[in-house]
C-alpha cells in the first residue's frame, strides 16, 4: 500500500511517500480502508518527536481516519499512528460509526478538533451562559468549532483572534462578536477592549509564549484559561500558584488522550452530540483543503506557516 513514512525526526521534509505492506489487525483491532485521513497540528509535533508522548521510528504518522471496516460499516477512528496510508489499523474501541448525514470531512473534524472543543468548553472551563469567551487561533480546526459551540451553548460575548483579515472575517461569520489581530502587541489590552472594557471569563489557548501570558492577565475574577497546545513552540512564563489568587483565576491543561481514562464513554457522548449538531445544520466543519498523500509535506508546511483554515485532510487515493 502507499503510505507516508518517517525514518528520521524533523520538519515537513521528513515526510516521504513509500510502499509498505498492509497492516495486520490483531485482537481487538479492525482494519480500515481509508477514504480520508485527518491532518492535525499534533502531527507536526509527532514528526519532530516533540509531542507529549514519545514516538519511535520508523513511523507512519496520522492519528485519525475515516473509511470502511471489513464488515462494510463506515467508521471514523483514532489509530494513534498509521493514518497517512491507504489502510490503517485502529482499536475497535476507538472506532465510531458515522451517520449518513455526516460527510468524511465533517466526521474527521469531529473526532479530534470537535471533541477537543467539546471537552474544553464542557469539562475544562465549564462554560456558563452569558460568559465571555476568547478563542485564540479562531480560524483553525478547533477554533472554528469552539466558536460555534460556544454560541450554541449560550456564551455571551465571543472574542476571536486570528492572524489575517480573511481569517478574522471567517470567525465573525461563524458567530464571533469581535475579531482581534493575533499579532496585537498588547494582547491583554486588546482582549479587554474587545470585551467592552471588562476582563474576560474564559480563554481557549493553544499558541503559547506571550499570548498565554497576556491572556492570563486579561482574566476576570474566577476566569478560566484552558491550555491545549503550543503552536509557537515558545513556552509561556511559569505561573506561581499564589499569583492565581490575585484574580481567583484557574489554569487547566487538556490532552484529548486523557479523556479515555475517565469513567463512562465521554468520547461517545461528545461525538453523539457533535454528529447531531452537524446533521441538524447547527455545526459545520470548515474544509481547509484536501491534499493528496504525495502532498503531505506541503500540508505540514502550510499548517506550520499558518496558511490554512479549518480542517485539513489527506486523500490516500492520490
Coordinates of C-alpha atoms in Angstrom, one line a residue:
X1 CA 0.0 0.0 0.0
X2 CA 1.0 3.6 -0.4
X3 CA 1.9 5.4 2.8
X4 CA 3.9 8.3 4.3
X5 CA 6.7 7.1 6.4
X6 CA 9.2 8.9 8.6
X7 CA 12.6 7.4 9.1
X8 CA 14.2 10.4 10.8
X9 CA 12.7 13.2 13.0
X10 CA 12.5 16.7 11.7
X11 CA 10.3 19.2 9.9
X12 CA 8.0 18.6 6.9
X13 CA 10.9 17.4 4.8
X14 CA 11.0 14.1 6.6
X15 CA 7.6 13.0 5.3
X16 CA 8.2 10.6 2.4
X17 CA 5.9 8.7 0.2
X18 CA 6.7 5.0 0.1
X19 CA 5.2 1.5 -0.4
X20 CA 4.6 -0.6 2.7
X21 CA 3.0 -4.0 3.5
X22 CA -0.7 -3.8 4.5
X23 CA -1.0 -3.6 8.3
X24 CA -2.4 -6.6 10.0
X25 CA -5.2 -6.1 12.7
X26 CA -4.7 -8.0 15.9
X27 CA -7.1 -9.0 18.6
X28 CA -9.5 -6.1 19.4
X29 CA -8.5 -4.2 16.3
X30 CA -10.1 -3.5 12.9
X31 CA -8.6 -2.7 9.5
X32 CA -10.0 0.4 7.9
X33 CA -9.9 1.1 4.1
X34 CA -9.1 4.8 4.4
X35 CA -11.1 7.2 2.4
X36 CA -9.7 10.3 4.1
X37 CA -7.0 10.8 6.8
X38 CA -7.2 13.8 9.1
X39 CA -4.2 16.2 9.5
X40 CA -3.8 17.7 12.9
X41 CA -1.2 20.2 14.3
X42 CA -0.2 17.4 16.7
X43 CA 1.1 15.5 13.6
X44 CA 3.8 18.2 13.1
X45 CA 5.0 17.6 16.6
X46 CA 4.9 13.9 16.1
X47 CA 7.2 14.3 13.0
X48 CA 9.8 16.1 15.1
X49 CA 9.3 14.0 18.2
X50 CA 8.2 17.0 20.3
X51 CA 4.7 15.6 21.2
X52 CA 3.5 14.8 24.6
X53 CA 4.1 11.1 24.0
X54 CA 7.4 10.0 22.6
X55 CA 7.4 8.2 19.2
X56 CA 9.8 5.7 17.7
X57 CA 11.0 5.2 14.2
X58 CA 10.1 4.2 11.5
X59 CA 6.7 5.8 11.8
X60 CA 3.7 6.3 9.6
X61 CA 2.1 9.4 11.1
X62 CA -1.6 10.3 11.3
X63 CA -3.9 9.6 14.2
X64 CA -7.4 9.7 12.6
X65 CA -9.0 8.1 9.7
X66 CA -12.5 7.7 8.1
X67 CA -13.4 4.8 5.8
X68 CA -14.9 1.4 5.7
X69 CA -14.3 -1.5 8.0
X70 CA -14.1 -5.1 6.7
X71 CA -17.8 -5.6 7.6
X72 CA -18.8 -2.6 5.4
X73 CA -19.5 -0.2 8.2
X74 CA -18.5 3.4 7.7
X75 CA -16.4 4.4 10.7
X76 CA -14.2 7.2 11.9
X77 CA -11.4 6.0 14.1
X78 CA -8.5 7.1 16.3
X79 CA -5.5 5.0 15.3
X80 CA -2.7 6.8 17.1
X81 CA -0.3 6.3 14.2
X82 CA -0.6 4.9 10.7
X83 CA -3.3 7.2 9.4
X84 CA -1.3 8.6 6.4
X85 CA -1.9 5.5 4.3
X86 CA -4.3 3.6 2.1
X87 CA -5.2 1.2 5.0
X88 CA -4.8 1.6 8.8
X89 CA -5.4 -0.4 11.9
X90 CA -7.4 1.0 14.9
X91 CA -8.6 -0.4 18.2
X92 CA -12.2 -1.4 17.9
X93 CA -13.0 0.6 21.0
X94 CA -11.6 3.7 19.2
X95 CA -13.9 3.5 16.2
X96 CA -17.3 5.0 15.9
X97 CA -20.0 4.6 13.2
X98 CA -20.6 7.7 11.1
X99 CA -24.2 8.8 10.3
X100 CA -25.1 9.1 6.6
X101 CA -25.8 12.8 7.1
X102 CA -22.1 13.5 8.2
X103 CA -19.6 13.5 5.4
X104 CA -15.9 12.5 5.6
X105 CA -14.5 15.9 6.3
X106 CA -17.1 16.6 9.0
X107 CA -16.5 13.2 10.6
X108 CA -12.8 13.8 10.8
X109 CA -13.4 17.3 12.0
X110 CA -15.4 16.0 15.0
X111 CA -13.2 13.2 16.2
X112 CA -10.2 15.3 17.3
X113 CA -11.0 19.0 16.8
X114 CA -14.7 18.8 17.6
X115 CA -14.1 16.6 20.6
X116 CA -11.3 18.9 21.8
X117 CA -13.6 21.9 21.6
X118 CA -16.4 20.0 23.3
X119 CA -14.1 18.8 26.2
X120 CA -12.5 22.3 26.6
X121 CA -15.9 24.0 26.9
X122 CA -17.8 21.3 28.8
X123 CA -15.2 20.0 31.2
X124 CA -12.2 22.3 31.4
X125 CA -13.8 25.7 31.6
X126 CA -17.4 24.6 32.4
X127 CA -18.8 27.4 30.2
X128 CA -21.8 29.2 31.8
X129 CA -24.5 31.0 29.8
X130 CA -23.6 34.7 29.3
X131 CA -19.9 34.3 29.9
X132 CA -17.4 36.0 27.6
X133 CA -15.1 33.5 25.7
X134 CA -11.8 34.2 23.9
X135 CA -10.9 31.7 21.2
X136 CA -7.3 32.0 20.0
X137 CA -6.4 30.6 16.6
X138 CA -10.0 31.1 15.8
X139 CA -9.8 30.0 12.1
X140 CA -8.2 26.7 12.9
X141 CA -9.9 23.3 13.2
X142 CA -10.6 23.6 17.0
X143 CA -11.2 27.4 16.9
X144 CA -13.9 27.3 14.2
X145 CA -15.8 24.7 16.1
X146 CA -15.3 26.2 19.5
X147 CA -16.8 29.5 18.3
X148 CA -19.9 27.7 17.0
X149 CA -20.3 25.5 20.2
X150 CA -19.8 28.5 22.5
X151 CA -22.6 30.3 20.6
X152 CA -24.9 27.2 20.6
X153 CA -24.3 26.8 24.4
X154 CA -25.2 30.4 25.3
X155 CA -21.9 32.2 25.6
X156 CA -22.2 36.0 26.0
X157 CA -19.5 37.8 24.0
X158 CA -17.3 35.7 21.8
X159 CA -13.9 37.2 21.0
X160 CA -11.8 35.5 18.3
X161 CA -8.2 36.1 17.5
X162 CA -6.6 35.3 14.1
X163 CA -3.6 36.3 12.1
X164 CA -5.2 37.7 8.9
X165 CA -8.2 39.8 7.8
X166 CA -9.6 36.8 5.9
X167 CA -9.4 34.6 9.0
X168 CA -11.0 37.2 11.2
X169 CA -13.9 37.5 8.7
X170 CA -14.4 33.8 8.9
X171 CA -14.5 33.9 12.7
X172 CA -17.2 36.6 12.6
X173 CA -19.2 34.6 10.0
X174 CA -19.2 31.6 12.4
X175 CA -20.6 33.6 15.3
X176 CA -17.8 35.6 17.0
X177 CA -18.9 39.0 18.1
X178 CA -15.5 40.6 17.5
X179 CA -12.2 39.5 15.9
X180 CA -8.8 40.7 17.2
X181 CA -5.5 40.6 15.3
X182 CA -3.4 37.7 16.7
X183 CA -0.4 39.9 16.3
X184 CA -1.6 42.6 18.7
X185 CA 1.4 43.9 20.7
X186 CA -0.6 44.1 23.9
X187 CA -3.0 41.2 23.8
X188 CA -4.2 41.8 27.4
X189 CA -5.4 45.3 26.4
X190 CA -6.8 44.1 23.1
X191 CA -8.9 41.4 24.8
X192 CA -10.3 43.7 27.5
X193 CA -11.1 46.4 24.9
X194 CA -12.8 43.8 22.7
X195 CA -14.9 42.8 25.8
X196 CA -16.2 46.3 26.3
X197 CA -13.6 47.3 28.9
X198 CA -14.2 44.3 31.1
X199 CA -11.9 41.4 31.8
X200 CA -12.8 38.1 30.1
X201 CA -14.3 35.0 31.7
X202 CA -12.9 32.2 29.5
X203 CA -9.9 31.8 27.2
X204 CA -9.1 28.8 25.0
X205 CA -5.4 29.0 24.2
X206 CA -3.1 26.9 22.1
X207 CA -0.4 29.4 21.0
X208 CA 2.0 29.7 23.9
X209 CA 4.5 32.4 24.7
X210 CA 3.3 36.0 25.4
X211 CA -0.2 35.2 24.1
X212 CA -0.7 32.9 27.0
X213 CA 0.9 35.3 29.5
X214 CA -1.2 38.2 28.4
X215 CA -4.4 36.2 28.1
X216 CA -4.0 35.0 31.7
X217 CA -3.5 38.6 32.7
X218 CA -6.8 39.5 31.0
X219 CA -8.9 37.1 33.0
X220 CA -11.7 38.3 35.3
X221 CA -12.1 37.1 38.8
X222 CA -12.9 33.4 38.6
X223 CA -11.9 33.4 35.0
X224 CA -10.5 30.2 33.4
X225 CA -7.8 29.6 30.8
X226 CA -7.6 26.2 29.2
X227 CA -4.3 25.5 27.5
X228 CA -4.3 22.7 24.9
X229 CA -1.3 23.4 22.6
X230 CA 1.8 25.5 21.9
X231 CA 1.8 26.3 18.2
X232 CA 4.5 28.9 18.6
X233 CA 6.9 26.4 20.2
X234 CA 7.6 29.1 22.8
X235 CA 6.5 28.2 26.4
X236 CA 4.7 30.8 28.5
X237 CA 6.2 32.1 31.7
X238 CA 6.0 29.8 34.7
X239 CA 3.0 30.7 36.9
X240 CA 3.3 30.7 40.7
X241 CA 0.3 29.2 42.4
X242 CA -0.1 32.2 44.7
X243 CA -0.4 34.6 41.7
X244 CA -3.6 32.9 40.8
X245 CA -5.2 34.3 43.9
X246 CA -4.9 37.9 42.7
X247 CA -7.9 37.4 40.5
X248 CA -9.1 34.0 41.6
X249 CA -8.2 32.6 38.2
X250 CA -7.8 29.0 37.1
X251 CA -5.5 27.5 34.5
X252 CA -6.1 24.0 33.1
X253 CA -4.4 21.9 30.5
X254 CA -6.1 19.4 28.2
X255 CA -4.8 16.5 26.1
X256 CA -7.6 14.5 24.5
X257 CA -5.9 11.2 25.1
X258 CA -6.8 11.5 28.8
X259 CA -10.5 11.5 28.0
X260 CA -10.3 7.8 27.6
X261 CA -9.3 7.3 31.2
X262 CA -12.5 8.9 32.5
X263 CA -15.4 6.8 33.7
X264 CA -18.1 6.4 31.1
X265 CA -18.0 6.9 27.4
X266 CA -17.1 10.6 27.3
X267 CA -15.9 10.4 23.7
X268 CA -19.0 8.6 22.6
X269 CA -21.2 11.2 24.4
X270 CA -19.3 14.0 22.8
X271 CA -19.5 12.5 19.3
X272 CA -23.2 11.8 19.6
X273 CA -23.9 15.4 20.4
X274 CA -21.5 16.7 17.8
X275 CA -22.8 14.5 15.0
X276 CA -26.3 15.5 15.9
X277 CA -25.4 19.2 15.7
X278 CA -23.8 18.6 12.3
X279 CA -26.8 16.7 11.0
X280 CA -29.1 19.5 12.2
X281 CA -27.1 22.1 10.4
X282 CA -26.1 23.9 13.6
X283 CA -22.4 23.0 13.4
X284 CA -20.3 23.0 10.3
X285 CA -16.7 21.9 9.7
X286 CA -14.8 24.4 7.6
X287 CA -12.9 22.4 5.0
X288 CA -9.3 23.7 5.0
X289 CA -8.3 21.8 1.9
X290 CA -7.7 18.3 0.6
X291 CA -4.2 17.1 -0.2
X292 CA -3.1 14.0 -2.0
X293 CA -1.0 11.6 0.0
X294 CA 2.0 12.7 -2.0
X295 CA 1.4 16.2 -0.8
X296 CA 1.7 15.5 2.9
X297 CA 4.9 17.5 3.2
X298 CA 3.2 20.6 1.7
X299 CA 0.2 20.1 4.0
X300 CA 2.5 20.3 7.0
X301 CA 4.4 23.3 5.6
X302 CA 1.1 25.2 5.0
X303 CA -0.1 24.3 8.5
X304 CA 3.1 25.4 10.3
X305 CA 3.1 28.7 8.2
X306 CA -0.5 29.4 9.3
X307 CA -1.6 29.4 5.7
X308 CA -4.6 27.2 6.4
X309 CA -8.0 27.4 8.0
X310 CA -10.4 24.7 9.1
X311 CA -10.0 21.0 8.7
X312 CA -7.2 19.6 6.5
X313 CA -7.4 16.1 5.1
X314 CA -5.3 13.7 3.0
X315 CA -6.8 11.6 0.2
X316 CA -4.8 8.4 0.0
X317 CA -6.1 7.7 -3.5
X318 CA -3.8 10.4 -5.0

